CSV table of C-alpha atoms in Angstrom, one decimal:
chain,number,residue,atom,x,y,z
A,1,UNK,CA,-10.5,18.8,-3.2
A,2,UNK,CA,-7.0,19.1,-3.0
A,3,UNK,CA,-4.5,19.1,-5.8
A,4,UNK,CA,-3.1,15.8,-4.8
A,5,UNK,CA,-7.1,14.4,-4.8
A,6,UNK,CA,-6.9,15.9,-8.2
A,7,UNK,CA,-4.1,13.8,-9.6
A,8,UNK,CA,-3.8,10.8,-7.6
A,9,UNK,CA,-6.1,8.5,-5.9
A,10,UNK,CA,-6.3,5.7,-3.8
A,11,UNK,CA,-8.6,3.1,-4.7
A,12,UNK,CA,-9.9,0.5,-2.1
A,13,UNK,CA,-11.3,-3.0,-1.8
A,14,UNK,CA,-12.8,-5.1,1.1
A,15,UNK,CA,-13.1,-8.9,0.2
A,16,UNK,CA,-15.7,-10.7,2.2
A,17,UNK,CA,-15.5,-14.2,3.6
A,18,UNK,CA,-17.8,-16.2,6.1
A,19,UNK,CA,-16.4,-19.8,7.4
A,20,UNK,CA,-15.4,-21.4,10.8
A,21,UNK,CA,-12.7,-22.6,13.2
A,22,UNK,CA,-12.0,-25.7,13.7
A,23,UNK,CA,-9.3,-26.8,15.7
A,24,UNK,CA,-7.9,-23.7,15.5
A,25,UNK,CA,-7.8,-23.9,11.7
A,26,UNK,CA,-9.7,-21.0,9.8
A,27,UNK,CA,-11.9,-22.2,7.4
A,28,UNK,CA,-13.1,-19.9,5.5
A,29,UNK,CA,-14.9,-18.8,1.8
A,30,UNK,CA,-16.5,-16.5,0.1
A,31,UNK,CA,-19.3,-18.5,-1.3
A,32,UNK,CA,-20.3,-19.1,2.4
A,33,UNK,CA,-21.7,-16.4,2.3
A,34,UNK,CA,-25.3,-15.4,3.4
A,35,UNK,CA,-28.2,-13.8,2.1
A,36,UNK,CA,-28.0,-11.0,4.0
A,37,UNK,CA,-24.2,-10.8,4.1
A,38,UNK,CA,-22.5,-8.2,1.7
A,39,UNK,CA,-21.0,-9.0,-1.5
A,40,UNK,CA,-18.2,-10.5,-1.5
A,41,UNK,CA,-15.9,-7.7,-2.4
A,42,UNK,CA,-17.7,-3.7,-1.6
A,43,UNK,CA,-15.9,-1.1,-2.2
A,44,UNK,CA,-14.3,1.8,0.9
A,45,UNK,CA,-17.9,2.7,1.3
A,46,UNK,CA,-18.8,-0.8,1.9
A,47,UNK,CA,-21.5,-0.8,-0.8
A,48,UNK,CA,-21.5,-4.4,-3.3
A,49,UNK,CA,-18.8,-4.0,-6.0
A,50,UNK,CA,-19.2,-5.4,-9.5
A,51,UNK,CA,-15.0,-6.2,-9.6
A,52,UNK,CA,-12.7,-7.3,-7.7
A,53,UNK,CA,-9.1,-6.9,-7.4
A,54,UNK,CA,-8.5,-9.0,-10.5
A,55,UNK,CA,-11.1,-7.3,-13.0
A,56,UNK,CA,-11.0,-3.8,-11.7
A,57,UNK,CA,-9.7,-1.0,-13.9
A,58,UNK,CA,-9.2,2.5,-13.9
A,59,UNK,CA,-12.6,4.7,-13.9
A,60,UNK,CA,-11.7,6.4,-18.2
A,61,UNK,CA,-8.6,6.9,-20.3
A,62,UNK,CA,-7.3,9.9,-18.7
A,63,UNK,CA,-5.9,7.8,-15.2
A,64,UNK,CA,-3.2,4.9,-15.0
A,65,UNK,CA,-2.6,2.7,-12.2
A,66,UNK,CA,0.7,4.5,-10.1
A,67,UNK,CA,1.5,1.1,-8.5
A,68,UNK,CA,1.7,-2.0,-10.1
A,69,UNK,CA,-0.8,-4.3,-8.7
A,70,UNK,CA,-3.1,-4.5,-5.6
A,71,UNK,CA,-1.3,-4.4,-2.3
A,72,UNK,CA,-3.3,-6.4,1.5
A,73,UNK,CA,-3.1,-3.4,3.5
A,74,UNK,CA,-1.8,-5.1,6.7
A,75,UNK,CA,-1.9,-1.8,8.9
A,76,UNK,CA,-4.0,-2.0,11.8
A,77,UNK,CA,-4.8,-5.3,14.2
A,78,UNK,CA,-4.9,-8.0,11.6
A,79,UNK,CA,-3.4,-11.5,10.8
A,80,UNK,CA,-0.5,-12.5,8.9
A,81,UNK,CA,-2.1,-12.7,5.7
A,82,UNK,CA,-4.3,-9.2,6.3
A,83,UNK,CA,-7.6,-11.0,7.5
A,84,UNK,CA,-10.0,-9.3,9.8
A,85,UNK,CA,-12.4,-11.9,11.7
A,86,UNK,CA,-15.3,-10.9,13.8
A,87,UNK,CA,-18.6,-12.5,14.7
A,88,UNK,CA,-20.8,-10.8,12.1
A,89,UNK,CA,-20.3,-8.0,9.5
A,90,UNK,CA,-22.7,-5.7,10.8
A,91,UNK,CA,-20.5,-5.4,14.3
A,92,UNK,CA,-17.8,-3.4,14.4
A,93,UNK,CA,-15.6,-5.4,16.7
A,94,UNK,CA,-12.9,-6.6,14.0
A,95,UNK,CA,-9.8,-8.2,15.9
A,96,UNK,CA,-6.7,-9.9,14.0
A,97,UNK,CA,-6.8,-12.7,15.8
A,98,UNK,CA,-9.5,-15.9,15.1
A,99,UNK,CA,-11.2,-16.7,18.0
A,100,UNK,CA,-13.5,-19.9,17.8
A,101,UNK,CA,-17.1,-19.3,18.4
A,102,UNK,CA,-16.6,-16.1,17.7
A,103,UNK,CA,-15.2,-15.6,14.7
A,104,UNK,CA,-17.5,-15.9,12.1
A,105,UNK,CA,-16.6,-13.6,9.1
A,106,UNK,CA,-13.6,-12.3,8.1
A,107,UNK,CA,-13.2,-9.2,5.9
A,108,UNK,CA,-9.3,-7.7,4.5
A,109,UNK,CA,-8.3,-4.0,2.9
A,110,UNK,CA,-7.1,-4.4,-0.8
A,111,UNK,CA,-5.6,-0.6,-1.7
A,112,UNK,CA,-3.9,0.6,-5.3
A,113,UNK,CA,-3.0,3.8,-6.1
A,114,UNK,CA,-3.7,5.3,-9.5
A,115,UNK,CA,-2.8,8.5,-10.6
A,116,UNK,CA,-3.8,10.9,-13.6
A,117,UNK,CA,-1.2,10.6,-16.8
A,118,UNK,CA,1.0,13.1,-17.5
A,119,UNK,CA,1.0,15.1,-20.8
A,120,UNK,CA,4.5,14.4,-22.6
A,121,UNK,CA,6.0,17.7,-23.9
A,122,UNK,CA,4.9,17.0,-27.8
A,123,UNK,CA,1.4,16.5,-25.8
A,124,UNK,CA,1.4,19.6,-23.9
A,125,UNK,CA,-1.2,22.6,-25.7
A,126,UNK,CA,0.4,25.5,-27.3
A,127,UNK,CA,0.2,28.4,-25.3
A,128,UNK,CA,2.0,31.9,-26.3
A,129,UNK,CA,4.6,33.3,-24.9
A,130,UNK,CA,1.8,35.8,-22.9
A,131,UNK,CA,-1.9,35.3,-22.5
A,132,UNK,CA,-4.6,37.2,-20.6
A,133,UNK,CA,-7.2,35.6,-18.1
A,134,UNK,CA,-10.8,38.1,-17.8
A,135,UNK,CA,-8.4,40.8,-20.0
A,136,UNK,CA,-7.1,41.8,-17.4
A,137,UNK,CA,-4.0,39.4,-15.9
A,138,UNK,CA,-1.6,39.4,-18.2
A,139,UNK,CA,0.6,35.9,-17.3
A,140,UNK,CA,4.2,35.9,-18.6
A,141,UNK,CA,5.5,32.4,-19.9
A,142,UNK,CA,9.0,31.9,-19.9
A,143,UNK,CA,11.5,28.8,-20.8
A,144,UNK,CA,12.9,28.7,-17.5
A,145,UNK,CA,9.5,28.3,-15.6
A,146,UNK,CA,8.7,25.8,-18.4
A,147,UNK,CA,11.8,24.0,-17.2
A,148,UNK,CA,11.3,23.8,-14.1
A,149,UNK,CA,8.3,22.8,-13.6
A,150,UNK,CA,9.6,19.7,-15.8
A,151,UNK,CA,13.3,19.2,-13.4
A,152,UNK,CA,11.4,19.9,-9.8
A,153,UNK,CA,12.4,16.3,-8.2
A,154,UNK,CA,11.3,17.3,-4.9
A,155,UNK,CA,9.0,14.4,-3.3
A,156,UNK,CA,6.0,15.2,-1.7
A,157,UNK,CA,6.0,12.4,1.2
A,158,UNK,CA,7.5,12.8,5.2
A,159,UNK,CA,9.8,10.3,6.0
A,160,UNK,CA,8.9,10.2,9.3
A,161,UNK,CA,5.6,9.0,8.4
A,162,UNK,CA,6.6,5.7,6.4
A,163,UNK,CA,5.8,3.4,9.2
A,164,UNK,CA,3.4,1.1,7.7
A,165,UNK,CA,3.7,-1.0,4.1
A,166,UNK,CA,1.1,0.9,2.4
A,167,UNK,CA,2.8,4.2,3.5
A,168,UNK,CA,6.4,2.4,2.7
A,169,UNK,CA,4.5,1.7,-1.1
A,170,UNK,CA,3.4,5.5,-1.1
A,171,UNK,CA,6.8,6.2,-0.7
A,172,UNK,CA,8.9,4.0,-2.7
A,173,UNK,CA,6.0,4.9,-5.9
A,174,UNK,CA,6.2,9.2,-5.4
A,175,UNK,CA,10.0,9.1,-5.3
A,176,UNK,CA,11.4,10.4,-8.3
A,177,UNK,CA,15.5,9.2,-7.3
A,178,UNK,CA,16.7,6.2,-6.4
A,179,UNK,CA,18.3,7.8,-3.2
A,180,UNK,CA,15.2,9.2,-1.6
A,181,UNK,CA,13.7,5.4,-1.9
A,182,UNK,CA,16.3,3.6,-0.1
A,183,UNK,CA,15.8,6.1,2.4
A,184,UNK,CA,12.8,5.4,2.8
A,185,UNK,CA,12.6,1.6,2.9
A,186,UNK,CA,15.5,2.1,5.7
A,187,UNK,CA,13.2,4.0,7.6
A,188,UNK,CA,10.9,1.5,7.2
A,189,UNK,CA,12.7,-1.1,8.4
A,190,UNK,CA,14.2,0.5,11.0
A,191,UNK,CA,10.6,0.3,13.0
A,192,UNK,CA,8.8,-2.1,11.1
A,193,UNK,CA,7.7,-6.0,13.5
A,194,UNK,CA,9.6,-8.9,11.9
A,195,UNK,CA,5.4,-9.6,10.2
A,196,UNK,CA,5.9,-6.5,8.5
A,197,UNK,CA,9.4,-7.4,7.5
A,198,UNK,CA,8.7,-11.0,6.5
A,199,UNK,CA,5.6,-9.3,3.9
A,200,UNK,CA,7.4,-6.8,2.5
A,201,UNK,CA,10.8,-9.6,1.5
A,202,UNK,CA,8.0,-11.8,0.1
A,203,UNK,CA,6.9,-8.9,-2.3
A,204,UNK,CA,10.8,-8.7,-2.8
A,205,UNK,CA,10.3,-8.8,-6.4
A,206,UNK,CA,7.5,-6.5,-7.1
A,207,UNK,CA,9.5,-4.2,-4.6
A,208,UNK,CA,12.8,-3.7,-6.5
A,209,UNK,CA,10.8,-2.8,-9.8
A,210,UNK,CA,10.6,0.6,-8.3
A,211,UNK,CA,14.1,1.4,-8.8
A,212,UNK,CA,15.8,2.7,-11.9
A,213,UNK,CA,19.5,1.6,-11.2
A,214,UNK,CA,21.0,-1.9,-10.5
A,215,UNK,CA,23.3,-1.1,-7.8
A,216,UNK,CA,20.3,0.9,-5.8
A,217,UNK,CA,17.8,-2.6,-6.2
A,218,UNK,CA,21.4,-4.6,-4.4
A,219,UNK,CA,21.3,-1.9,-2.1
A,220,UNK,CA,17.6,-2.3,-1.2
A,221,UNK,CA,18.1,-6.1,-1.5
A,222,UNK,CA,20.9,-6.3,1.2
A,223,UNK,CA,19.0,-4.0,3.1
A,224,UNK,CA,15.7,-6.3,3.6
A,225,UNK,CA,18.0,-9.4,4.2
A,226,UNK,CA,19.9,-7.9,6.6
A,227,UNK,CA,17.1,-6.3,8.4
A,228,UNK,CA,15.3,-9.6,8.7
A,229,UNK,CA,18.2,-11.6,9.9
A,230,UNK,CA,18.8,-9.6,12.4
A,231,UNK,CA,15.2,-9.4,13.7
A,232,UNK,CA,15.1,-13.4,13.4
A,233,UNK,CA,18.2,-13.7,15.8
A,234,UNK,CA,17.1,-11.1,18.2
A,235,UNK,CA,13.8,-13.1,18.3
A,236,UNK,CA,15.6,-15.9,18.8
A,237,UNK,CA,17.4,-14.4,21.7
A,238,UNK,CA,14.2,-14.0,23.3
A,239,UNK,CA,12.8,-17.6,23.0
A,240,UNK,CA,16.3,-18.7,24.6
A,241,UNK,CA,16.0,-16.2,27.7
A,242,UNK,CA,12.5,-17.3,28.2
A,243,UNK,CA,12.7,-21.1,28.3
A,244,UNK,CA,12.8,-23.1,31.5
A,245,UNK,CA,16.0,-24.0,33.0
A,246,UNK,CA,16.2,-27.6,33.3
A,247,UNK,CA,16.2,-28.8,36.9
A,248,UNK,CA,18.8,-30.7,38.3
């Protein structure tokens, strides 16, 4: 296990559903359910799971929730609201896309990340200023290791790999400046389908709480609206090029 698995994990939910199509309307619950269906939410190893996204809590005391609620991981080939559908849970043939006859269940990937607390200096054990491990390794303590292992605000993400929300969320939540975030939702942005764009402005709100400083939540404001105006009209653009010319 690695020391990030050591201090920061990502918890995952499925949530079941079994319904129809009709007329190209999904209609869809869980309590449609059959016997030999799952539950309706299992957890990432797809095994019946006693909460769901609204009762689930962190495993004991020592780990807090690192975002702030559960996020639809809409990564993948999925609808606009995160649904998978496919024609029976025990196939793996998931597609985004209902298809009537054929789409019989739907299943969708709920992910939060929690991560273990940190110790606040008064919480931190006493430990002399030198201490031997096995008697034989002394370790020297000073005030300016202490220090900086306190001011290190290097982040531990790529940019180049926040192309999806739940990467954009990874981001935006291991930040520690304001800078580094908005460079990271541009980045984002600059690659992300108008879908993707359209999601993320809806969780607008629950998106700016990750900044510390006024002016950098208007910067990250101005950069979603302008971002998914200008998608809009290029999209637009499009659907005039390709329309029939009227005939004289």
């Amino acid at each position: 296990m690695t020391e990030s698995e050591r201090t920061s994990h990502l918890d995952i939910l499925y949530e079941n559903q079994r319904g129809i199509m009709l007329c190209g309307v999904p209609y869809f619950s869980e309590k449609s359910l059959l016997n030999f269906d799952p539950a309706p939410w299992v957890d990432q190893h797809f095994v019946a799971s006693p909460v769901s996204t609204k009762t689930a809590t962190c495993p004991d005391p020592s780990w807090e929730w690192a975002w702030q609620r559960w996020y639809i991981d809409m990564s993948g080939d999925v609808d606009e609201s995160g649904w998978q559908y496919g024609f029976s849970f025990t196939m793996n043939n998931w597609h985004g896309k209902p298809v009537s006859l054929h789409s019989f269940v739907r299943r969708r990937r709920w992910i939060r990340k929690r991560k273990k607390k940190e110790l606040r200096r008064d919480e931190l054990p006493l430990v002399p200023e030198s201490f031997t491990i096995s008697s034989s390794y002394p370790i020297q303590r000073s005030s300016t290791q202490t220090r900086s292992s306190f001011e290190d605000d290097s982040s531990d993400f790529d940019l180049s790999e926040v192309t999806t929300i739940p990467a954009l969320l990874r981001a935006l939540q291991d930040s520690r400046i304001d800078r580094e975030k908005l460079e990271a939702l541009a980045t984002f942005l600059a690659s992300a389908s108008i879908d993707e764009k359209v999601y993320v402005k809806n969780c607008k709100k629950d998106l700016l709480k990750n900044f510390v400083f006024e002016h950098s939540c208007r910067k990250a404001n101005e950069l979603l609206n302008a971002s998914l105006t200008a998608a809009e009209a290029s999209t637009s653009q499009v659907a005039l090029r390709e329309s029939p010319t009227p005939q004289d």
